């Protein structure tokens, strides 16, 4: 087994890993409109101007003056920030992995834990943030460790709900590697629960997605949960 934190360090162990007999079929993407894929377009400069106008309208709506010194560049800053925070729409899984898949003959668990992520709740467009723990059991093939963190980042930089984000990451790894199993756990705090609404600072949401042997074998699942609870001793 290979265990890595998001800074790339790793160690080795040898647990008992069951074989996967049946292929795992990924679930369909939940990011749909009435059961169909939504129409997504690359943002244009005209849309950038429309975003700035929308920010000015919001400033007026909250009773502010968009012409005062401190707010003159706010529409431009907000529009640029939104483009960055949703830049995952412009990325593809194929380009992101970029062929970094290697036939190592490895069939024991690989875990990258404590991957920091930031995303935007699609209901209120407020941030949610936390850590992701990503594991898979290879079917001989492994992917560069940094690619797991990049997959988390790509799907995080979209308007999301945590449940769908969690599943998309797991299914992306299943798609590129066809491993024996994939496990993803995400722990996050949501500003839509902290800053507004129920207003509960300190609350955390935990979601998980299990595919293959992680879904089928309790021992494998328990080992994964044990490893993500373990505190590393090298810090």
One Martini backbone bead per residue (centre of mass of N, CA, C, O) as a GRO file, in nm:
protein
  235
    1UNK     BB    1   0.097   0.034   0.021
    2UNK     BB    2   0.019   0.375  -0.055
    3UNK     BB    3   0.095   0.677   0.130
    4UNK     BB    4  -0.025   1.018   0.085
    5UNK     BB    5   0.017   1.329   0.102
    6UNK     BB    6  -0.024   1.638  -0.058
    7UNK     BB    7   0.310   1.661  -0.054
    8UNK     BB    8   0.413   1.344  -0.156
    9UNK     BB    9   0.449   1.160   0.064
   10UNK     BB   10   0.560   0.811   0.152
   11UNK     BB   11   0.451   0.475   0.224
   12UNK     BB   12   0.462   0.122   0.333
   13UNK     BB   13   0.225  -0.152   0.295
   14UNK     BB   14   0.052  -0.496   0.360
   15UNK     BB   15  -0.244  -0.577   0.288
   16UNK     BB   16  -0.546  -0.726   0.243
   17UNK     BB   17  -0.659  -0.772  -0.098
   18UNK     BB   18  -0.920  -0.802  -0.277
   19UNK     BB   19  -1.081  -0.910  -0.552
   20UNK     BB   20  -1.220  -0.803  -0.858
   21UNK     BB   21  -1.482  -0.948  -1.053
   22UNK     BB   22  -1.649  -0.695  -1.113
   23UNK     BB   23  -1.746  -0.448  -1.288
   24UNK     BB   24  -1.758  -0.093  -1.277
   25UNK     BB   25  -2.033   0.126  -1.299
   26UNK     BB   26  -2.077   0.434  -1.347
   27UNK     BB   27  -2.246   0.693  -1.267
   28UNK     BB   28  -2.415   0.945  -1.357
   29UNK     BB   29  -2.414   1.264  -1.404
   30UNK     BB   30  -2.569   1.516  -1.197
   31UNK     BB   31  -2.508   1.754  -1.409
   32UNK     BB   32  -2.827   1.823  -1.489
   33UNK     BB   33  -3.111   1.880  -1.725
   34UNK     BB   34  -3.371   1.695  -1.722
   35UNK     BB   35  -3.149   1.450  -1.788
   36UNK     BB   36  -2.959   1.653  -1.932
   37UNK     BB   37  -2.712   1.804  -2.061
   38UNK     BB   38  -2.571   2.090  -2.025
   39UNK     BB   39  -2.507   2.411  -2.154
   40UNK     BB   40  -2.164   2.481  -2.213
   41UNK     BB   41  -1.966   2.784  -2.224
   42UNK     BB   42  -1.729   2.977  -2.309
   43UNK     BB   43  -1.623   3.263  -2.201
   44UNK     BB   44  -1.670   3.593  -2.285
   45UNK     BB   45  -1.620   3.927  -2.305
   46UNK     BB   46  -1.917   3.997  -2.295
   47UNK     BB   47  -1.970   3.836  -2.032
   48UNK     BB   48  -1.779   3.997  -1.858
   49UNK     BB   49  -1.945   4.259  -1.874
   50UNK     BB   50  -2.205   4.136  -1.757
   51UNK     BB   51  -2.082   4.070  -1.483
   52UNK     BB   52  -2.014   4.357  -1.402
   53UNK     BB   53  -2.303   4.463  -1.417
   54UNK     BB   54  -2.414   4.269  -1.201
   55UNK     BB   55  -2.242   4.380  -0.969
   56UNK     BB   56  -2.350   4.666  -0.977
   57UNK     BB   57  -2.642   4.585  -0.918
   58UNK     BB   58  -2.580   4.462  -0.640
   59UNK     BB   59  -2.472   4.715  -0.508
   60UNK     BB   60  -2.735   4.872  -0.538
   61UNK     BB   61  -2.918   4.657  -0.387
   62UNK     BB   62  -2.746   4.715  -0.101
   63UNK     BB   63  -2.687   5.046  -0.104
   64UNK     BB   64  -2.458   5.119  -0.289
   65UNK     BB   65  -2.167   5.288  -0.444
   66UNK     BB   66  -1.996   5.217  -0.740
   67UNK     BB   67  -1.835   5.516  -0.746
   68UNK     BB   68  -1.670   5.463  -0.524
   69UNK     BB   69  -1.346   5.406  -0.468
   70UNK     BB   70  -1.365   5.106  -0.336
   71UNK     BB   71  -1.571   5.010  -0.601
   72UNK     BB   72  -1.464   5.055  -0.894
   73UNK     BB   73  -1.310   4.749  -0.917
   74UNK     BB   74  -1.508   4.528  -0.821
   75UNK     BB   75  -1.639   4.406  -1.076
   76UNK     BB   76  -1.372   4.301  -1.195
   77UNK     BB   77  -1.281   4.127  -0.957
   78UNK     BB   78  -1.527   3.942  -0.940
   79UNK     BB   79  -1.521   3.830  -1.229
   80UNK     BB   80  -1.234   3.708  -1.206
   81UNK     BB   81  -1.291   3.528  -0.962
   82UNK     BB   82  -1.516   3.356  -1.094
   83UNK     BB   83  -1.343   3.239  -1.315
   84UNK     BB   84  -1.146   3.096  -1.129
   85UNK     BB   85  -1.361   2.934  -0.945
   86UNK     BB   86  -1.473   2.810  -1.252
   87UNK     BB   87  -1.229   2.671  -1.426
   88UNK     BB   88  -1.324   2.365  -1.447
   89UNK     BB   89  -1.500   2.392  -1.709
   90UNK     BB   90  -1.219   2.423  -1.894
   91UNK     BB   91  -1.167   2.123  -1.818
   92UNK     BB   92  -1.013   1.803  -1.873
   93UNK     BB   93  -0.932   1.487  -1.797
   94UNK     BB   94  -0.733   1.425  -2.024
   95UNK     BB   95  -0.552   1.680  -1.995
   96UNK     BB   96  -0.482   1.647  -1.696
   97UNK     BB   97  -0.338   1.366  -1.711
   98UNK     BB   98  -0.144   1.341  -1.964
   99UNK     BB   99  -0.047   1.022  -1.952
  100UNK     BB  100  -0.004   0.963  -1.620
  101UNK     BB  101   0.015   0.635  -1.681
  102UNK     BB  102   0.128   0.334  -1.506
  103UNK     BB  103   0.282   0.013  -1.540
  104UNK     BB  104   0.352  -0.148  -1.212
  105UNK     BB  105   0.204  -0.401  -1.085
  106UNK     BB  106  -0.007  -0.274  -0.888
  107UNK     BB  107  -0.241  -0.398  -0.594
  108UNK     BB  108  -0.234  -0.163  -0.380
  109UNK     BB  109  -0.307   0.080  -0.186
  110UNK     BB  110  -0.386   0.425  -0.266
  111UNK     BB  111  -0.319   0.727  -0.066
  112UNK     BB  112  -0.462   1.059  -0.059
  113UNK     BB  113  -0.449   1.299   0.190
  114UNK     BB  114  -0.539   1.613   0.272
  115UNK     BB  115  -0.696   1.769   0.042
  116UNK     BB  116  -0.732   2.075  -0.039
  117UNK     BB  117  -1.051   2.256  -0.076
  118UNK     BB  118  -1.248   2.470  -0.305
  119UNK     BB  119  -1.589   2.589  -0.325
  120UNK     BB  120  -1.922   2.635  -0.476
  121UNK     BB  121  -2.232   2.683  -0.401
  122UNK     BB  122  -2.513   2.660  -0.614
  123UNK     BB  123  -2.735   2.803  -0.429
  124UNK     BB  124  -2.540   3.072  -0.311
  125UNK     BB  125  -2.238   3.119  -0.390
  126UNK     BB  126  -2.081   2.986  -0.156
  127UNK     BB  127  -1.842   2.866   0.030
  128UNK     BB  128  -1.661   2.552   0.040
  129UNK     BB  129  -1.441   2.369   0.274
  130UNK     BB  130  -1.151   2.130   0.285
  131UNK     BB  131  -1.110   1.773   0.278
  132UNK     BB  132  -0.953   1.513   0.086
  133UNK     BB  133  -0.986   1.149   0.042
  134UNK     BB  134  -0.787   0.937  -0.177
  135UNK     BB  135  -0.858   0.605  -0.311
  136UNK     BB  136  -0.692   0.311  -0.460
  137UNK     BB  137  -0.700  -0.007  -0.640
  138UNK     BB  138  -0.510  -0.139  -0.849
  139UNK     BB  139  -0.480  -0.270  -1.202
  140UNK     BB  140  -0.147  -0.215  -1.224
  141UNK     BB  141  -0.232   0.085  -1.250
  142UNK     BB  142  -0.096   0.418  -1.227
  143UNK     BB  143  -0.104   0.749  -1.098
  144UNK     BB  144  -0.011   1.044  -1.050
  145UNK     BB  145  -0.047   1.192  -0.752
  146UNK     BB  146  -0.115   1.487  -0.850
  147UNK     BB  147  -0.374   1.406  -1.012
  148UNK     BB  148  -0.565   1.372  -0.774
  149UNK     BB  149  -0.559   1.670  -0.687
  150UNK     BB  150  -0.649   1.783  -0.967
  151UNK     BB  151  -0.925   1.651  -0.972
  152UNK     BB  152  -1.035   1.791  -0.727
  153UNK     BB  153  -0.994   2.079  -0.840
  154UNK     BB  154  -1.163   2.070  -1.098
  155UNK     BB  155  -1.444   2.002  -0.954
  156UNK     BB  156  -1.434   2.240  -0.747
  157UNK     BB  157  -1.420   2.454  -0.999
  158UNK     BB  158  -1.742   2.465  -0.939
  159UNK     BB  159  -2.063   2.437  -0.923
  160UNK     BB  160  -2.176   2.284  -0.613
  161UNK     BB  161  -2.214   1.977  -0.445
  162UNK     BB  162  -2.074   1.760  -0.236
  163UNK     BB  163  -2.199   1.495  -0.334
  164UNK     BB  164  -2.119   1.527  -0.635
  165UNK     BB  165  -1.821   1.582  -0.609
  166UNK     BB  166  -1.747   1.314  -0.480
  167UNK     BB  167  -1.847   1.135  -0.720
  168UNK     BB  168  -1.681   1.256  -0.954
  169UNK     BB  169  -1.404   1.177  -0.849
  170UNK     BB  170  -1.444   0.872  -0.838
  171UNK     BB  171  -1.531   0.836  -1.144
  172UNK     BB  172  -1.272   0.949  -1.270
  173UNK     BB  173  -1.080   0.732  -1.160
  174UNK     BB  174  -1.231   0.496  -1.283
  175UNK     BB  175  -1.199   0.586  -1.581
  176UNK     BB  176  -0.871   0.608  -1.605
  177UNK     BB  177  -0.799   0.308  -1.445
  178UNK     BB  178  -0.971   0.064  -1.371
  179UNK     BB  179  -0.997  -0.031  -1.084
  180UNK     BB  180  -1.090  -0.217  -0.808
  181UNK     BB  181  -1.107   0.068  -0.645
  182UNK     BB  182  -1.288   0.350  -0.486
  183UNK     BB  183  -1.215   0.624  -0.246
  184UNK     BB  184  -1.416   0.903  -0.109
  185UNK     BB  185  -1.353   1.169   0.127
  186UNK     BB  186  -1.542   1.454   0.256
  187UNK     BB  187  -1.457   1.759   0.440
  188UNK     BB  188  -1.686   2.032   0.528
  189UNK     BB  189  -1.745   2.380   0.525
  190UNK     BB  190  -2.043   2.592   0.510
  191UNK     BB  191  -2.131   2.919   0.454
  192UNK     BB  192  -2.448   2.870   0.427
  193UNK     BB  193  -2.440   2.772   0.748
  194UNK     BB  194  -2.273   3.017   0.883
  195UNK     BB  195  -2.366   3.315   0.755
  196UNK     BB  196  -2.652   3.179   0.725
  197UNK     BB  197  -2.944   3.085   0.823
  198UNK     BB  198  -2.860   2.869   1.074
  199UNK     BB  199  -2.586   2.949   1.193
  200UNK     BB  200  -2.323   2.704   1.220
  201UNK     BB  201  -2.049   2.708   1.355
  202UNK     BB  202  -1.843   2.408   1.321
  203UNK     BB  203  -1.973   2.265   1.101
  204UNK     BB  204  -1.975   1.939   0.935
  205UNK     BB  205  -1.937   1.774   0.619
  206UNK     BB  206  -1.977   1.423   0.532
  207UNK     BB  207  -1.858   1.237   0.250
  208UNK     BB  208  -1.910   0.941   0.034
  209UNK     BB  209  -1.732   0.716  -0.206
  210UNK     BB  210  -1.792   0.379  -0.330
  211UNK     BB  211  -1.594   0.147  -0.521
  212UNK     BB  212  -1.600  -0.170  -0.543
  213UNK     BB  213  -1.423  -0.301  -0.285
  214UNK     BB  214  -1.521  -0.073  -0.096
  215UNK     BB  215  -1.825  -0.163  -0.122
  216UNK     BB  216  -1.790  -0.492  -0.080
  217UNK     BB  217  -1.552  -0.462   0.149
  218UNK     BB  218  -1.518  -0.414   0.479
  219UNK     BB  219  -1.212  -0.434   0.532
  220UNK     BB  220  -1.124  -0.221   0.323
  221UNK     BB  221  -1.292   0.009   0.437
  222UNK     BB  222  -1.170   0.010   0.726
  223UNK     BB  223  -0.882   0.071   0.641
  224UNK     BB  224  -0.936   0.345   0.519
  225UNK     BB  225  -1.060   0.481   0.772
  226UNK     BB  226  -0.810   0.439   0.949
  227UNK     BB  227  -0.605   0.605   0.773
  228UNK     BB  228  -0.761   0.887   0.785
  229UNK     BB  229  -0.739   0.900   1.109
  230UNK     BB  230  -0.450   0.897   1.103
  231UNK     BB  231  -0.169   1.050   1.245
  232UNK     BB  232   0.098   1.189   1.145
  233UNK     BB  233   0.460   1.181   1.248
  234UNK     BB  234   0.620   1.398   1.035
  235UNK     BB  235   0.507   1.689   1.189
   0.00000   0.00000   0.00000
